[in-house]
XYZ file of C-alpha atoms in Angstrom:
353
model
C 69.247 281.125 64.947
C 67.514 278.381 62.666
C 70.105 276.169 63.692
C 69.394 275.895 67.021
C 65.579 276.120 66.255
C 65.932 272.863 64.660
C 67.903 271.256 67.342
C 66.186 268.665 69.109
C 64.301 269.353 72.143
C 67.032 267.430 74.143
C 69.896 269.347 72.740
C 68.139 272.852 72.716
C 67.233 272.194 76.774
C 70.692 271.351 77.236
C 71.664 274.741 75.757
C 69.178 276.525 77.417
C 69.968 275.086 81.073
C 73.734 275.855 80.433
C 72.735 279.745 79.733
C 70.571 279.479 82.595
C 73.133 278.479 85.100
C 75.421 281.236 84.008
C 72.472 283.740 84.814
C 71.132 281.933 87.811
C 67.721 281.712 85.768
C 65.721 278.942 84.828
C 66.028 276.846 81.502
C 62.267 277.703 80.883
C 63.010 281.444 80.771
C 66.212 280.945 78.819
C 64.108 279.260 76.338
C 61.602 281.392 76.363
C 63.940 284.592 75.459
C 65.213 282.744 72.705
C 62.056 281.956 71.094
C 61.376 285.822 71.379
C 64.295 286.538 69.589
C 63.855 283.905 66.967
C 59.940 285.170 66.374
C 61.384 288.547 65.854
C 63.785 287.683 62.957
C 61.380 285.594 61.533
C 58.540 289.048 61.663
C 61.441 291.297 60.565
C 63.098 288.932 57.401
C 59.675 288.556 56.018
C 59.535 289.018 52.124
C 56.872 291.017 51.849
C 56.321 292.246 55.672
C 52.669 293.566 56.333
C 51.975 297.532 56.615
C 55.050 298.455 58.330
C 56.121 296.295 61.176
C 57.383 298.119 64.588
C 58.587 296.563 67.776
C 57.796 298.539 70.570
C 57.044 297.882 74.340
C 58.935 296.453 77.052
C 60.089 293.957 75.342
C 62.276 295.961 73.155
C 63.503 298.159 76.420
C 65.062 294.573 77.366
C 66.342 293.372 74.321
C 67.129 296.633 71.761
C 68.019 298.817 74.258
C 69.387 296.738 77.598
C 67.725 299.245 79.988
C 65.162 296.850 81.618
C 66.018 293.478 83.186
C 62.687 291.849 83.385
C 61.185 289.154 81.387
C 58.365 290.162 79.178
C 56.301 287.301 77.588
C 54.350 289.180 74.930
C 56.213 290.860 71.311
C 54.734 294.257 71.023
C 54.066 294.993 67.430
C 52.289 297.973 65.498
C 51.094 298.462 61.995
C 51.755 301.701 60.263
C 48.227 303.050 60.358
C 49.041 305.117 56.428
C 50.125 301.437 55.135
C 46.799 300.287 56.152
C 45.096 302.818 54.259
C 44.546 305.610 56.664
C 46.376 308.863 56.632
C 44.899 312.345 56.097
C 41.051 312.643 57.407
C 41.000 308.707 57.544
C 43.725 308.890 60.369
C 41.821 309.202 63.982
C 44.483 311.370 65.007
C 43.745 313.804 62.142
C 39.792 313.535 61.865
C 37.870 316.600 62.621
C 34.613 315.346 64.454
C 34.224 312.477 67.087
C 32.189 310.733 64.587
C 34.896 310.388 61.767
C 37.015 309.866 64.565
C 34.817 306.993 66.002
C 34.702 305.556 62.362
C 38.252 305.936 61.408
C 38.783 303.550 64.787
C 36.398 301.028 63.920
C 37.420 301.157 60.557
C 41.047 300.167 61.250
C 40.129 298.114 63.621
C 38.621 295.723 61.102
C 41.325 296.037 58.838
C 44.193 295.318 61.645
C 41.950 292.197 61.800
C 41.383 291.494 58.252
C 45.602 291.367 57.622
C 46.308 289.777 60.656
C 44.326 287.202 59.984
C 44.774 286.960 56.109
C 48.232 287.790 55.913
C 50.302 287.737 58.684
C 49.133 284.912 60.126
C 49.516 282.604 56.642
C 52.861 284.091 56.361
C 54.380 283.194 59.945
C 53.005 279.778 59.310
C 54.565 279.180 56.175
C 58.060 280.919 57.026
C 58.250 279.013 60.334
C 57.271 275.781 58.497
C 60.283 276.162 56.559
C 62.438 276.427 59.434
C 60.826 274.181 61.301
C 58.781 271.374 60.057
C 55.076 270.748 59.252
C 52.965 270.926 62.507
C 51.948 268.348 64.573
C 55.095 266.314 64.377
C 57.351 269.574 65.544
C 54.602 270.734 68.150
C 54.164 273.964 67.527
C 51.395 276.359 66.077
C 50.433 279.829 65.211
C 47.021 280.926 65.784
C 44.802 283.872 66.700
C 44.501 283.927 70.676
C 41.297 283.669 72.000
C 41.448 285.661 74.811
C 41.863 288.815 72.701
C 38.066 289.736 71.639
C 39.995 292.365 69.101
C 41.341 289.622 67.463
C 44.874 291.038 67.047
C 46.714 289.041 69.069
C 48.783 285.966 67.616
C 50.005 282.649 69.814
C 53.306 280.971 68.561
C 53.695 277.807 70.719
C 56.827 277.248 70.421
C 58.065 273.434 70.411
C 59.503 273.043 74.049
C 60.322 270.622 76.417
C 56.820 270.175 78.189
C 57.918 266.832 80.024
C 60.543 268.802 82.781
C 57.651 271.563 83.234
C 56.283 271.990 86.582
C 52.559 272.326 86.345
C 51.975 275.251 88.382
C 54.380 276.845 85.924
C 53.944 281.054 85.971
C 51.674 282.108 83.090
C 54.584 284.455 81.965
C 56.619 282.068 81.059
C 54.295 278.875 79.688
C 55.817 278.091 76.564
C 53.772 280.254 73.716
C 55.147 283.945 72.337
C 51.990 286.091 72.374
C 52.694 288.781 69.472
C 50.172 291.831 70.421
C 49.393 294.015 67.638
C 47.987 297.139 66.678
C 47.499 300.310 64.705
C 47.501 303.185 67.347
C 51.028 303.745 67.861
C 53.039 306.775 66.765
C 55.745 305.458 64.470
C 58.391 308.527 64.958
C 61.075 308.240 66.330
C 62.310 304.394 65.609
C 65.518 303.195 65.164
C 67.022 299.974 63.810
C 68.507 297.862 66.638
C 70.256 294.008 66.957
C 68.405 291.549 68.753
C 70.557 288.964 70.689
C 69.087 286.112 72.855
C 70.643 285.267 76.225
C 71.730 281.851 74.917
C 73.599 283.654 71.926
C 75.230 286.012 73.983
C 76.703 283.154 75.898
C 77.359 280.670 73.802
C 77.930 282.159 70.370
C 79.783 279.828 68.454
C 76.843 277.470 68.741
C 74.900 280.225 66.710
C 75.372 280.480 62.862
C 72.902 283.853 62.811
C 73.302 285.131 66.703
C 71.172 288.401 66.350
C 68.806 289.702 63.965
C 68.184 293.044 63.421
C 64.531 294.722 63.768
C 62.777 298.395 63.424
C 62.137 299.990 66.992
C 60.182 302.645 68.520
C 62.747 304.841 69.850
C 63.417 304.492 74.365
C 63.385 308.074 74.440
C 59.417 307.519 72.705
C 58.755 304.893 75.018
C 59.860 306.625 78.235
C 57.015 309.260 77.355
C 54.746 306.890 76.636
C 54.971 304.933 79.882
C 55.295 308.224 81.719
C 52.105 309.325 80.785
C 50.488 305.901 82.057
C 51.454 306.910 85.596
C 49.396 309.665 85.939
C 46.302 307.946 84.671
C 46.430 305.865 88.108
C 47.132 309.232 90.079
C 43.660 310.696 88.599
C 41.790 307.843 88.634
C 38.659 307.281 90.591
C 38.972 305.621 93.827
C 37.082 303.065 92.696
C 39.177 302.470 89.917
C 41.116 298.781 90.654
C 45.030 298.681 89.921
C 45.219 296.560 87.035
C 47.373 293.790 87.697
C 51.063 294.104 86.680
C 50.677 297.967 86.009
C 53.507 298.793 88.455
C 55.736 297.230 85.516
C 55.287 300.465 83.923
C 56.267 302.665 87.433
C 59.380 299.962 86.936
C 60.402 300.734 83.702
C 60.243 304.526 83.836
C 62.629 304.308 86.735
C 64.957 302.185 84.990
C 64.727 304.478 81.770
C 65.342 307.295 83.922
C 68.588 306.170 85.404
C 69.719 305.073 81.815
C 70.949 308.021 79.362
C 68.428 307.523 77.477
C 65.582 308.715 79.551
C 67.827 311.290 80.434
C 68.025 312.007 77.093
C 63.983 312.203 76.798
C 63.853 314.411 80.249
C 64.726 317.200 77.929
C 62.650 316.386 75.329
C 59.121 317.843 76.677
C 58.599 318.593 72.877
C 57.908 314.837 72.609
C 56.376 314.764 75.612
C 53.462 316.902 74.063
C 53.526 314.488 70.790
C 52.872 311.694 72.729
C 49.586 313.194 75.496
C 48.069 314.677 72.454
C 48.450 311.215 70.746
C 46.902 309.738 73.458
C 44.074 311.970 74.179
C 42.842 310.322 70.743
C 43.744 307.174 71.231
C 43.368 306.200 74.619
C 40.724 308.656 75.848
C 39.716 308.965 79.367
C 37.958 311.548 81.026
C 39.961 311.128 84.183
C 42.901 310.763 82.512
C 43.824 314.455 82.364
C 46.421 313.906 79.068
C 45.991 317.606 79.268
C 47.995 317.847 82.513
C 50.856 315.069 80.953
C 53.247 318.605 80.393
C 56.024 320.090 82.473
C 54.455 321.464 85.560
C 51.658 319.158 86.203
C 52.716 316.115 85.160
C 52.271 313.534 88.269
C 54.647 310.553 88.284
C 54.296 309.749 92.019
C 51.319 307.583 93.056
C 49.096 308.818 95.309
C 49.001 307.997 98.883
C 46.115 305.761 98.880
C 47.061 304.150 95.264
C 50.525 302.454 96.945
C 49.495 299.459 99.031
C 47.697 298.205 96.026
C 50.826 299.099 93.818
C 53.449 297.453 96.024
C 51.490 294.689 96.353
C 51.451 294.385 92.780
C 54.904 295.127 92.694
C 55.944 292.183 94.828
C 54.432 289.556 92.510
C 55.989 290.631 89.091
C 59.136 290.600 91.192
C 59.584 287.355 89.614
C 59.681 288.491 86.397
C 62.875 290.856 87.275
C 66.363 289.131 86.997
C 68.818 290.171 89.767
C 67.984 292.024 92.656
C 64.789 294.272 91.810
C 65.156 297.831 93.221
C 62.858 298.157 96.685
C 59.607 299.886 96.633
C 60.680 302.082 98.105
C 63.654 303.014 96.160
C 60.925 303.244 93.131
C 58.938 306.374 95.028
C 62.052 307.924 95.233
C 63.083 308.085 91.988
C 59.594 308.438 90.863
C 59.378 312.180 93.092
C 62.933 312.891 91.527
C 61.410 312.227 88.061
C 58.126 314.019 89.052
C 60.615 317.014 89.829
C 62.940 316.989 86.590
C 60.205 317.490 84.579
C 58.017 319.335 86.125
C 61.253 322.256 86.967
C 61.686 322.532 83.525
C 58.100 324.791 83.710
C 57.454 326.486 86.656
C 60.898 326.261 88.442
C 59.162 324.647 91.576
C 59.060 321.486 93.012
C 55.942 320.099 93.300
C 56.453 316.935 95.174
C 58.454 319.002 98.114
């Protein structure tokens, strides 16, 4: 992929709008995917990687696993919490009290911040650098984003070609990879998976290096973790206002559904129970109900009053979604089929009937 990285920005844009019109995309997105790609080999061929690297999110549902055909702008990364320091008591998810549990987070916390910023920050710079050029001249940068008052978020602006840009160019696909990192994922199950950009996959005797490989949280891990988002929105408080692009999530559990592997996690209600126990420590909400994220009173299905707000929602990341994007209301409908399969598996009722 270096290669093509060090293209110029003429050449690269020609590449990238000759992808695009075989996908009936835009350059910008073409471009956009490949830089992804490219950030990825460059986090996963590090010499001395930080604590345990995993890509996660719905990023990797796109480009590991091919079950999702949406554009996601941000990398989704975790640190393995017992490379940081914190297994046994230290680990929140094994601490006894509130109080060691509230000072396990806060303790991580600063040290997520501390290697970010000290290591794997340095590190990107110098290893794209190499590939690249010395900043300003090759116009592009790594730095902590200010928008993320954790500070564990990293912006790589990527050099582009910011001359054919419209100015009322979508946020999601401006051109900057924004790598979002953290300690409070579950590592187990992961797989290793090849990463191929869109521009590789069509033209790849223009690539040298046309995939890279990477360490994954598994889909069937992910399914259950986006699963047990939904019913956060179908117990929360009236009041409570849809967050904007949550129905991404009501999105991607349908895809994963129809895929074989979500059918694959269906069955697994084992890991189901892994992952609402996980978050009960590290998401904690009172209206959550984690506790009801098992077969038989698991909710899936929005509520009544919850889906104007979530179509609405809906229809702007439509964007986002190459091809036709299933209807809304194709989504309830799988969503009450999903609702069903799991909750069967229990009680042998169907509670959305």
């Amino acid at each position: 992929m270096d290669d093509v990285a060090r293209l110029s920005v003429i050449d690269r844009t020609d590449l990238f709008s000759a992808s695009a019109r075989r996908r009936g995309l835009t350059a910008a997105i073409i471009e956009k995917d490949f830089w992804v790609c490219w950030t990825l080999k460059r986090l996963f061929t590090l010499p001395n990687p930080p604590a345990g690297l995993l890509f996660k999110g719905g990023t990797s549902l796109s480009k590991v696993f091919g079950v999702i055909d949406r554009l996601s702008e941000d990398v989704d990364l975790s640190f393995n919490r017992a490379e940081l320091g914190f297994s046994g008591e230290s680990d929140p998810l094994n601490a006894l009290t509130g109080k060691k549990r509230k000072h396990g987070f806060e303790a991580w916390t600063e040290t997520c911040q501390r290697v970010i910023r000290e290591k794997l920050q340095p590190q990107l710079v110098e290893v794209f650098a190499d590939a690249l050029g010395e900043p300003p001249a090759t116009t592009w940068g790594v730095e902590l984003a200010e928008d993320d008052p954790n500070g564990q978020t990293l912006l790589f602006r990527y050099p582009a070609d910011n001359q054919s840009r419209p100015a009322d160019e979508p946020a999601y696909i401006r051109p900057a990879v924004r790598l979002e990192i953290g300690a409070r994922s579950d590592h187990w199950p992961a797989v290793a998976g090849m990463v191929i950009s869109d521009a590789a996959a069509d033209f790849p005797a223009v690539f040298k290096e046309p995939g890279c490989m990477v360490y994954a949280l598994a889909a069937e891990q992910i399914f259950w973790e986006k699963a047990t988002v939904l019913p956060t929105w179908f117990h929360a408080p009236a009041d409570k206002k849809f967050r904007d692009r949550q129905s991404r999530h009501y999105y991607d559990v349908v895809r994963l559904y129809e895929h074989e592997l979500g059918q694959a996690a269906i069955r697994d209600t084992d890991l189901l129970l892994k992952v609402a126990r996980h978050k009960e420590v590290f998401f904690p909400a009172a209206w959550a109900r984690y506790a009801d994220a098992r077969p038989g009173t698991l909710r899936t299905v929005p509520p009544d009053a919850r889906q104007p707000e979530m179509e609405q929602d809906y229809r702007k990341m439509q964007e986002m979604i190459f091809g036709e994007p299933p209807r809304f209301e194709r989504l309830l409908e799988v969503l009450r089929e999903i609702e069903n399969a799991i909750n069967i598996q229990s009680s042998g009722m169907r509670v959305s009937d």
